[in-house]
PDB file of C-alpha atoms in Angstrom:
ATOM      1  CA  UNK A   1     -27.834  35.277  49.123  1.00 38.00           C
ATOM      2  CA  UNK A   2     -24.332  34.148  50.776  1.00 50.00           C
ATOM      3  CA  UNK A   3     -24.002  30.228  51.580  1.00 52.00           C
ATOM      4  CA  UNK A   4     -23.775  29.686  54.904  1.00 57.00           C
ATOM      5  CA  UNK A   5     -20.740  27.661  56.568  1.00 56.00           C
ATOM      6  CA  UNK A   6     -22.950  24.330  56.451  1.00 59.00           C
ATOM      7  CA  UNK A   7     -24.007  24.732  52.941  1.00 59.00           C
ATOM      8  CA  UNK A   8     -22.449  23.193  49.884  1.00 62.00           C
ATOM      9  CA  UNK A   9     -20.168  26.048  49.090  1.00 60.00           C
ATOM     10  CA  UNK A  10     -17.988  23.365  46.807  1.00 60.00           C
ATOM     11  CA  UNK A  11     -18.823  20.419  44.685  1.00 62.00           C
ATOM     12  CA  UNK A  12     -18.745  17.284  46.483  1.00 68.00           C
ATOM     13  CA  UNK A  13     -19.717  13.286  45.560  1.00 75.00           C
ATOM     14  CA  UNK A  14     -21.285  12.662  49.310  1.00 82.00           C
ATOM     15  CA  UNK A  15     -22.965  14.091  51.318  1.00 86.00           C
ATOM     16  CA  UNK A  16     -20.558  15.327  54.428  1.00 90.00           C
ATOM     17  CA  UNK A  17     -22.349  15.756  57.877  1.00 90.00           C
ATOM     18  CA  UNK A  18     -22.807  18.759  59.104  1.00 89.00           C
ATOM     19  CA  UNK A  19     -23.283  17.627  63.163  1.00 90.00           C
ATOM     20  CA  UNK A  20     -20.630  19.771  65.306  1.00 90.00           C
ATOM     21  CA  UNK A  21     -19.211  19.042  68.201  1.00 92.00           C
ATOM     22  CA  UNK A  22     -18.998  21.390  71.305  1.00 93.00           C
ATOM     23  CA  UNK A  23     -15.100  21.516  72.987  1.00 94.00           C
ATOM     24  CA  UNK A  24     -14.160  21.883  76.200  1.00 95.00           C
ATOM     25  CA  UNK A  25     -12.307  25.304  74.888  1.00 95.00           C
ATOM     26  CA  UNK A  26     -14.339  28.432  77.025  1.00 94.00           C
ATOM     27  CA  UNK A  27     -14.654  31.145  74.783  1.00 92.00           C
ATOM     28  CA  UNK A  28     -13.812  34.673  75.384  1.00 91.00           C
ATOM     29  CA  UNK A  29     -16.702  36.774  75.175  1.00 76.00           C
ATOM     30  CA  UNK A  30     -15.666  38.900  71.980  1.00 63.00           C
ATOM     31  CA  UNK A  31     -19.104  38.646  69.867  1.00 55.00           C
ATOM     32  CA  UNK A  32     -22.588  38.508  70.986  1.00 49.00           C
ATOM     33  CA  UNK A  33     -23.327  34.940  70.767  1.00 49.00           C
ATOM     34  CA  UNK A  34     -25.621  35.913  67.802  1.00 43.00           C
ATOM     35  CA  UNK A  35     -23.076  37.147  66.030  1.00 46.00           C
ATOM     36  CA  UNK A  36     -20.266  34.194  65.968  1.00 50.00           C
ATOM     37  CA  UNK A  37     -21.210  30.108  64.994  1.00 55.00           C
ATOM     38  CA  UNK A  38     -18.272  28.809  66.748  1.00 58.00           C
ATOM     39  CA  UNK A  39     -19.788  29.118  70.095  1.00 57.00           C
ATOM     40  CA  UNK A  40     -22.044  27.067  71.700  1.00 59.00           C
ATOM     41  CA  UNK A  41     -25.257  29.101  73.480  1.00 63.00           C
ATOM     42  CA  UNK A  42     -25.288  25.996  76.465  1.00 70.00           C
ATOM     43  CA  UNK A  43     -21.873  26.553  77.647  1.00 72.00           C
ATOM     44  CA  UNK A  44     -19.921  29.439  76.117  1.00 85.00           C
ATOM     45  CA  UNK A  45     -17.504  27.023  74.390  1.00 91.00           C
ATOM     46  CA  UNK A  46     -15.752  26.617  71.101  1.00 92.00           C
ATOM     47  CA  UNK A  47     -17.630  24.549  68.438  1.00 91.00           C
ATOM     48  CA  UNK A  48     -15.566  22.532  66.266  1.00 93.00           C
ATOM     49  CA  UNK A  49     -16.433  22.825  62.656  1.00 92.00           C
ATOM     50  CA  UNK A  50     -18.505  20.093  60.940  1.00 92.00           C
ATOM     51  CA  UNK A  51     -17.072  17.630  58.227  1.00 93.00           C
ATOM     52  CA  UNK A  52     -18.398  20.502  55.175  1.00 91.00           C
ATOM     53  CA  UNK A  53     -17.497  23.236  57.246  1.00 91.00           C
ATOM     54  CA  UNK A  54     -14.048  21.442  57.387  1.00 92.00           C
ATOM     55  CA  UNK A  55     -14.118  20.716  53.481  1.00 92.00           C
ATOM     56  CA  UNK A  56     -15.099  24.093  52.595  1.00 89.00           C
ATOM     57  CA  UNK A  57     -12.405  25.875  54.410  1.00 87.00           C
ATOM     58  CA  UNK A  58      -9.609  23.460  53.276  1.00 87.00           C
ATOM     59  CA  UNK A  59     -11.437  24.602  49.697  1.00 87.00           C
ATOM     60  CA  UNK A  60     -11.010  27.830  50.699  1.00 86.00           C
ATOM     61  CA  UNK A  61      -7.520  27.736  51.773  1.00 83.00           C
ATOM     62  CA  UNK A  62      -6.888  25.964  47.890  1.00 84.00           C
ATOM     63  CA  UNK A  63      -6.134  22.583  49.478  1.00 85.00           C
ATOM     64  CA  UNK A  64      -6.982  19.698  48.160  1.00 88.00           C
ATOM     65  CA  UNK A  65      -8.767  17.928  50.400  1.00 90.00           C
ATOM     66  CA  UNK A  66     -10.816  14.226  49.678  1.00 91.00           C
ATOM     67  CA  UNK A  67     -14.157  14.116  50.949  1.00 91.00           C
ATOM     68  CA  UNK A  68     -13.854  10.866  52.070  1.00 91.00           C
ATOM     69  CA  UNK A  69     -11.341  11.936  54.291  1.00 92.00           C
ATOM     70  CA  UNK A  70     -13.327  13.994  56.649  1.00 94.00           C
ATOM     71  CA  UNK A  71     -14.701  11.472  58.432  1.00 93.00           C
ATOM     72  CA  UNK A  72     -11.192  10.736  59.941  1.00 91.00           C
ATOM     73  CA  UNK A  73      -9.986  14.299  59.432  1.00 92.00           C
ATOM     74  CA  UNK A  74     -12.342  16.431  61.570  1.00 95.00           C
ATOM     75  CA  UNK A  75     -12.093  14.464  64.456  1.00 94.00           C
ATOM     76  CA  UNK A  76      -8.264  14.451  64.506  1.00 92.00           C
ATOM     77  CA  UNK A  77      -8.298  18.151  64.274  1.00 93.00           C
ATOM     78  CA  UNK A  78     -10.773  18.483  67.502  1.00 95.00           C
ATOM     79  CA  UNK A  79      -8.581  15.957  69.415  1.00 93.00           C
ATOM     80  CA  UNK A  80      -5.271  18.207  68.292  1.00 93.00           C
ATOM     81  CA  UNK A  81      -7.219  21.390  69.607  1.00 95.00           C
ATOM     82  CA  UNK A  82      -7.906  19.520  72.408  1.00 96.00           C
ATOM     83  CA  UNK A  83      -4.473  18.988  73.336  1.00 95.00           C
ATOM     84  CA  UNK A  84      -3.233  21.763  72.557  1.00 97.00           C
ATOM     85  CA  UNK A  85      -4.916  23.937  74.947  1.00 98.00           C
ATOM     86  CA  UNK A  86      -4.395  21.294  77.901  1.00 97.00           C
ATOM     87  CA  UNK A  87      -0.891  22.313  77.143  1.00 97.00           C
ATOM     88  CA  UNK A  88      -1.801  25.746  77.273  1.00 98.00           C
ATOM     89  CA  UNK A  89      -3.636  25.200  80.719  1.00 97.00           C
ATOM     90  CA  UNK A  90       0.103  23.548  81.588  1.00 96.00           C
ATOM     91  CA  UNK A  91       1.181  27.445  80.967  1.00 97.00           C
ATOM     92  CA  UNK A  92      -1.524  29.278  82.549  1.00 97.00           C
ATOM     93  CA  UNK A  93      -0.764  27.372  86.121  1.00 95.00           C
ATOM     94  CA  UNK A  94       1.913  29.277  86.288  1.00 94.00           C
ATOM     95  CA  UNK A  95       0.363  32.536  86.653  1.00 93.00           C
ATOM     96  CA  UNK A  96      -2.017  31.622  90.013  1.00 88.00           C
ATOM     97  CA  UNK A  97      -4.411  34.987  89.673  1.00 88.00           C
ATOM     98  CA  UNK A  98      -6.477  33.433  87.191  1.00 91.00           C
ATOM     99  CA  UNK A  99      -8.269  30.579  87.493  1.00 90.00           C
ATOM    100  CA  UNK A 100     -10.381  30.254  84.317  1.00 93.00           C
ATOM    101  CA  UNK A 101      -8.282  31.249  81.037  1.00 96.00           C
ATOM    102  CA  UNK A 102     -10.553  31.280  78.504  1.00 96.00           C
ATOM    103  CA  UNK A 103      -9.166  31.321  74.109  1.00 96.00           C
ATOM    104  CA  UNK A 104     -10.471  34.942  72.914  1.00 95.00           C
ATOM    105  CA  UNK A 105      -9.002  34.169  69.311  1.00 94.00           C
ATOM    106  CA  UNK A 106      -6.581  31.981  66.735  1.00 93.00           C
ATOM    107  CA  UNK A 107      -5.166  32.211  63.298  1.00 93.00           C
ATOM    108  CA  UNK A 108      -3.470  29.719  61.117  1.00 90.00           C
ATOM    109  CA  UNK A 109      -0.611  30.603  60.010  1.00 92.00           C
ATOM    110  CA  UNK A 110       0.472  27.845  58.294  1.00 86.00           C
ATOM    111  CA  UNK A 111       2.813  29.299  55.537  1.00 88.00           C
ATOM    112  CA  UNK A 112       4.780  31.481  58.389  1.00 94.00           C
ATOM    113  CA  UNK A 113       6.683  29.433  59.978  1.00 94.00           C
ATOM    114  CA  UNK A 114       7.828  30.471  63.575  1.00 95.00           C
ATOM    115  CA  UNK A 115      11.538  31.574  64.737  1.00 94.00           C
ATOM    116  CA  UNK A 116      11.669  28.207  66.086  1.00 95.00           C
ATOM    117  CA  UNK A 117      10.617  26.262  63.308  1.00 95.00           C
ATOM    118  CA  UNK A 118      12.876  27.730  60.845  1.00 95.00           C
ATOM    119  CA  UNK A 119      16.098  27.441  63.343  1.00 95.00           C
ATOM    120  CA  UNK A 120      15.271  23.373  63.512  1.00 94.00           C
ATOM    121  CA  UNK A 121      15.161  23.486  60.284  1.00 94.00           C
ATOM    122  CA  UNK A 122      18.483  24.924  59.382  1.00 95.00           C
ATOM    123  CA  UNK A 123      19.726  22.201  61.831  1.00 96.00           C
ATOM    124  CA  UNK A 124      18.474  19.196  60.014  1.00 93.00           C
ATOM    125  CA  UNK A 125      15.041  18.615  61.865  1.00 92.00           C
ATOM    126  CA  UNK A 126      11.314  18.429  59.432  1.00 92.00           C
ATOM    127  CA  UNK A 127       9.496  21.757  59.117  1.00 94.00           C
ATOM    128  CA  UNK A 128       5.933  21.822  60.827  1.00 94.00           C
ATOM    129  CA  UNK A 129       2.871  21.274  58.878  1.00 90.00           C
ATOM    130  CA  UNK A 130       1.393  23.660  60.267  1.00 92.00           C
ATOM    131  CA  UNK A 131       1.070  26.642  62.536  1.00 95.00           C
ATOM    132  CA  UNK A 132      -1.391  28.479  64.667  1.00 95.00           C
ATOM    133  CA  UNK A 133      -1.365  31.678  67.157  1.00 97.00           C
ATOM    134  CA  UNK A 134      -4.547  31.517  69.402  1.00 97.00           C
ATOM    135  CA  UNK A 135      -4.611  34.726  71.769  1.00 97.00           C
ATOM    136  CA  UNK A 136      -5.780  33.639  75.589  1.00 97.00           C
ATOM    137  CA  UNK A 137      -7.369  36.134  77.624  1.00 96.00           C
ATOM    138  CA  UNK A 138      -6.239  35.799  81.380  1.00 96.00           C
ATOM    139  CA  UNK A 139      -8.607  37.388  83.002  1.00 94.00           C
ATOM    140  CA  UNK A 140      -8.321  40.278  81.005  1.00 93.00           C
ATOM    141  CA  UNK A 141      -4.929  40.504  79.741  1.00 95.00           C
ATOM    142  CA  UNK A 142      -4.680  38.838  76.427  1.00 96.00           C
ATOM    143  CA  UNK A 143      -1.430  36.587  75.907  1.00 97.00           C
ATOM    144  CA  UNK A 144      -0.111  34.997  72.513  1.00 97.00           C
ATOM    145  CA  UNK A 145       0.909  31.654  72.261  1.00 98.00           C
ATOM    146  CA  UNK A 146       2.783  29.980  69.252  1.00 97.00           C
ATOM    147  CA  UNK A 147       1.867  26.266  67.739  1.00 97.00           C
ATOM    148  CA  UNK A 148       3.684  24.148  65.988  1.00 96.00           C
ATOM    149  CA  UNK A 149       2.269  21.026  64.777  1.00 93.00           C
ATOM    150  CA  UNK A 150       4.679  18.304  63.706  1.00 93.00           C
ATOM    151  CA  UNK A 151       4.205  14.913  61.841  1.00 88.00           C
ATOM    152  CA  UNK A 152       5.063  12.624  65.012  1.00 84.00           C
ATOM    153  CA  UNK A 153       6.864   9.001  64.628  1.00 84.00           C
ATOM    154  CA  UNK A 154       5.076   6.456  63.056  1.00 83.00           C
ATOM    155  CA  UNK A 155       4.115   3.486  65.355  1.00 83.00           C
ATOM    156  CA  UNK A 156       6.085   0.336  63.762  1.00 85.00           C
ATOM    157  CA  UNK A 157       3.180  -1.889  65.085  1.00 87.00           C
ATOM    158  CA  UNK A 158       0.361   0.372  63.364  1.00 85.00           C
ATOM    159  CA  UNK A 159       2.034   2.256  61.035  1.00 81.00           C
ATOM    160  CA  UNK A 160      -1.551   3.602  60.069  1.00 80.00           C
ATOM    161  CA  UNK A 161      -2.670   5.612  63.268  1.00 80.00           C
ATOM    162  CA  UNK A 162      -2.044   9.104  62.902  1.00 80.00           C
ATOM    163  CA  UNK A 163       0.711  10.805  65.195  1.00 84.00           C
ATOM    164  CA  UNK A 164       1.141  13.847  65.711  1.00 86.00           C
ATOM    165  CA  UNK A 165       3.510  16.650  67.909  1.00 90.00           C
ATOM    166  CA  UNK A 166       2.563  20.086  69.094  1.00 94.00           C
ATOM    167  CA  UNK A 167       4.936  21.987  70.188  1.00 96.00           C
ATOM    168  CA  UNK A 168       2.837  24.633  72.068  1.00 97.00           C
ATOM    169  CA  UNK A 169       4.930  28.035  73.830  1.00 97.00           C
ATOM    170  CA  UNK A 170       3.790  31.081  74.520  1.00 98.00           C
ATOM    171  CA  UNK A 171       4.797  34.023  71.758  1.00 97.00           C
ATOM    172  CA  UNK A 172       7.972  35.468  72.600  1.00 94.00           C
ATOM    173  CA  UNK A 173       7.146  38.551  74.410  1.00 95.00           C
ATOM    174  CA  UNK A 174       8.904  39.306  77.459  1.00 96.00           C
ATOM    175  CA  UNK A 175       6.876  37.531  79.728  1.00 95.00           C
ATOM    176  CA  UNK A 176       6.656  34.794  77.313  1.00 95.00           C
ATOM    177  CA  UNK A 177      10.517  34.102  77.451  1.00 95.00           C
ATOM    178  CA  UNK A 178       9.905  34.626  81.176  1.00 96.00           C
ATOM    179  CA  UNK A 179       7.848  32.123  81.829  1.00 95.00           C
ATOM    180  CA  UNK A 180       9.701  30.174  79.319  1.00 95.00           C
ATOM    181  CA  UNK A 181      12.799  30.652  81.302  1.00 95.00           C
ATOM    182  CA  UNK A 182      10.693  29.863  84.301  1.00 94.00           C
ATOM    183  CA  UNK A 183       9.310  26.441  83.308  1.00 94.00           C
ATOM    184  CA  UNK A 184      13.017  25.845  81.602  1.00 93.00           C
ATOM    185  CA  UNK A 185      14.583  25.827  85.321  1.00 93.00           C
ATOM    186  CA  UNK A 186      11.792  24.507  86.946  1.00 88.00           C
ATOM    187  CA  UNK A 187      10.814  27.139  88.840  1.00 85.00           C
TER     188      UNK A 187
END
C-alpha cells in the first residue's frame, strides 16, 4: 500500500510534525474535496504542507534538505505564499468584475527560469532561487502569473533573519503585458 503524504516516505532522525496549517489562499474548486489534501473542508482554502510533507517533497525533488530545518523552513514558505498572493490580489484590483479571485493551480518551476530572470542575469543581477506559475481563476477565466523568488539583502543588524524578494507579474500574455503596461503608467 502507497505512503501517504504524512507518512515517513524517507529516513529521518526526528520525528517532524505533521500539524498543517490552513491559508488564507481560496481554492478553486477543481477536485471534489475528497479527492485533493491541500484543501481545507471548513473554508475551501489552501493547506500548507506539514514539516514531513515538506521533507518528503524536498526528498522528492533530490534536495537535500536537514530535518532540523523544517521547523524554520515550513513556516517561511507559508509566509512567502502568503505574500505572494497579496501581491497577486494587488493585480486582480485591476480588473473590478471580480471580486473573489480564487488560485485554481501552481507549479514549481524552479530549474526554468523566466524571460525576466535570465535578462537580469545577463546584466549582472543574482538568478532567482526559485520559480513558480500558479494559474488564478477570475471568475472563470483562468490567468497565469509568473514568480520569482529572490534571496533579499541581508539585515546588517540581524544578519540571521531570512529575507526574501518576490517578484510576482502576471505571465506574459497579452493582457498580461496589458495590465503590466497599465500598472507601469499608473493607470
Amino acid at each position: 500500500m502507497p505512503l501517504t503524504p504524512e507518512q515517513r516516505a524517507h529516513p529521518t532522525q526526528q520525528q517532524l510534525s505533521t500539524h498543517r496549517t490552513v491559508s488564507s489562499i481560496p481554492r478553486a474548486s477543481r477536485y471534489q474535496q475528497s479527492e485533493c489534501p491541500t484543501v481545507d473542508a471548513q473554508s475551501d482554502n489552501w493547506v500548507y504542507p506539514s514539516e514531513q510533507m515538506f521533507f518528503n517533497a524536498m526528498k522528492r525533488k533530490q534536495w537535500a534538505p536537514r530535518e532540523q530545518d523544517m521547523k524554520t523552513v515550513v513556516p517561511i514558505h507559508n509566509i512567502v505564499n502568503e505574500m505572494c498572493w497579496s501581491q497577486i490580489l494587488e493585480w486582480e484590483r485591476m480588473h473590478e468584475g471580480c471580486l473573489q479571485p480564487k488560485l485554481l493551480k501552481f507549479e514549481g518551476k524552479a530549474k526554468q527560469p523566466s524571460p525576466k530572470a535570465r535578462v537580469r542575469a545577463m546584466i549582472g543581477y543574482q538568478m532567482p532561487f526559485d520559480r513558480h506559475d500558479w494559474t488564478v481563476d477570475r471568475c472563470g477565466k483562468q490567468v497565469r502569473y509568473v514568480i520569482d523568488f529572490y534571496q533579499g539583502k541581508r539585515d546588517p543588524a540581524n544578519p540571521e533573519k531570512p529575507s526574501f524578494f518576490v517578484d510576482v507579474r502576471p505571465a506574459l500574455t497579452v493582457e498580461g503585458a496589458w495590465d503590466r503596461t497599465r500598472r507601469f503608467l499608473g493607470i
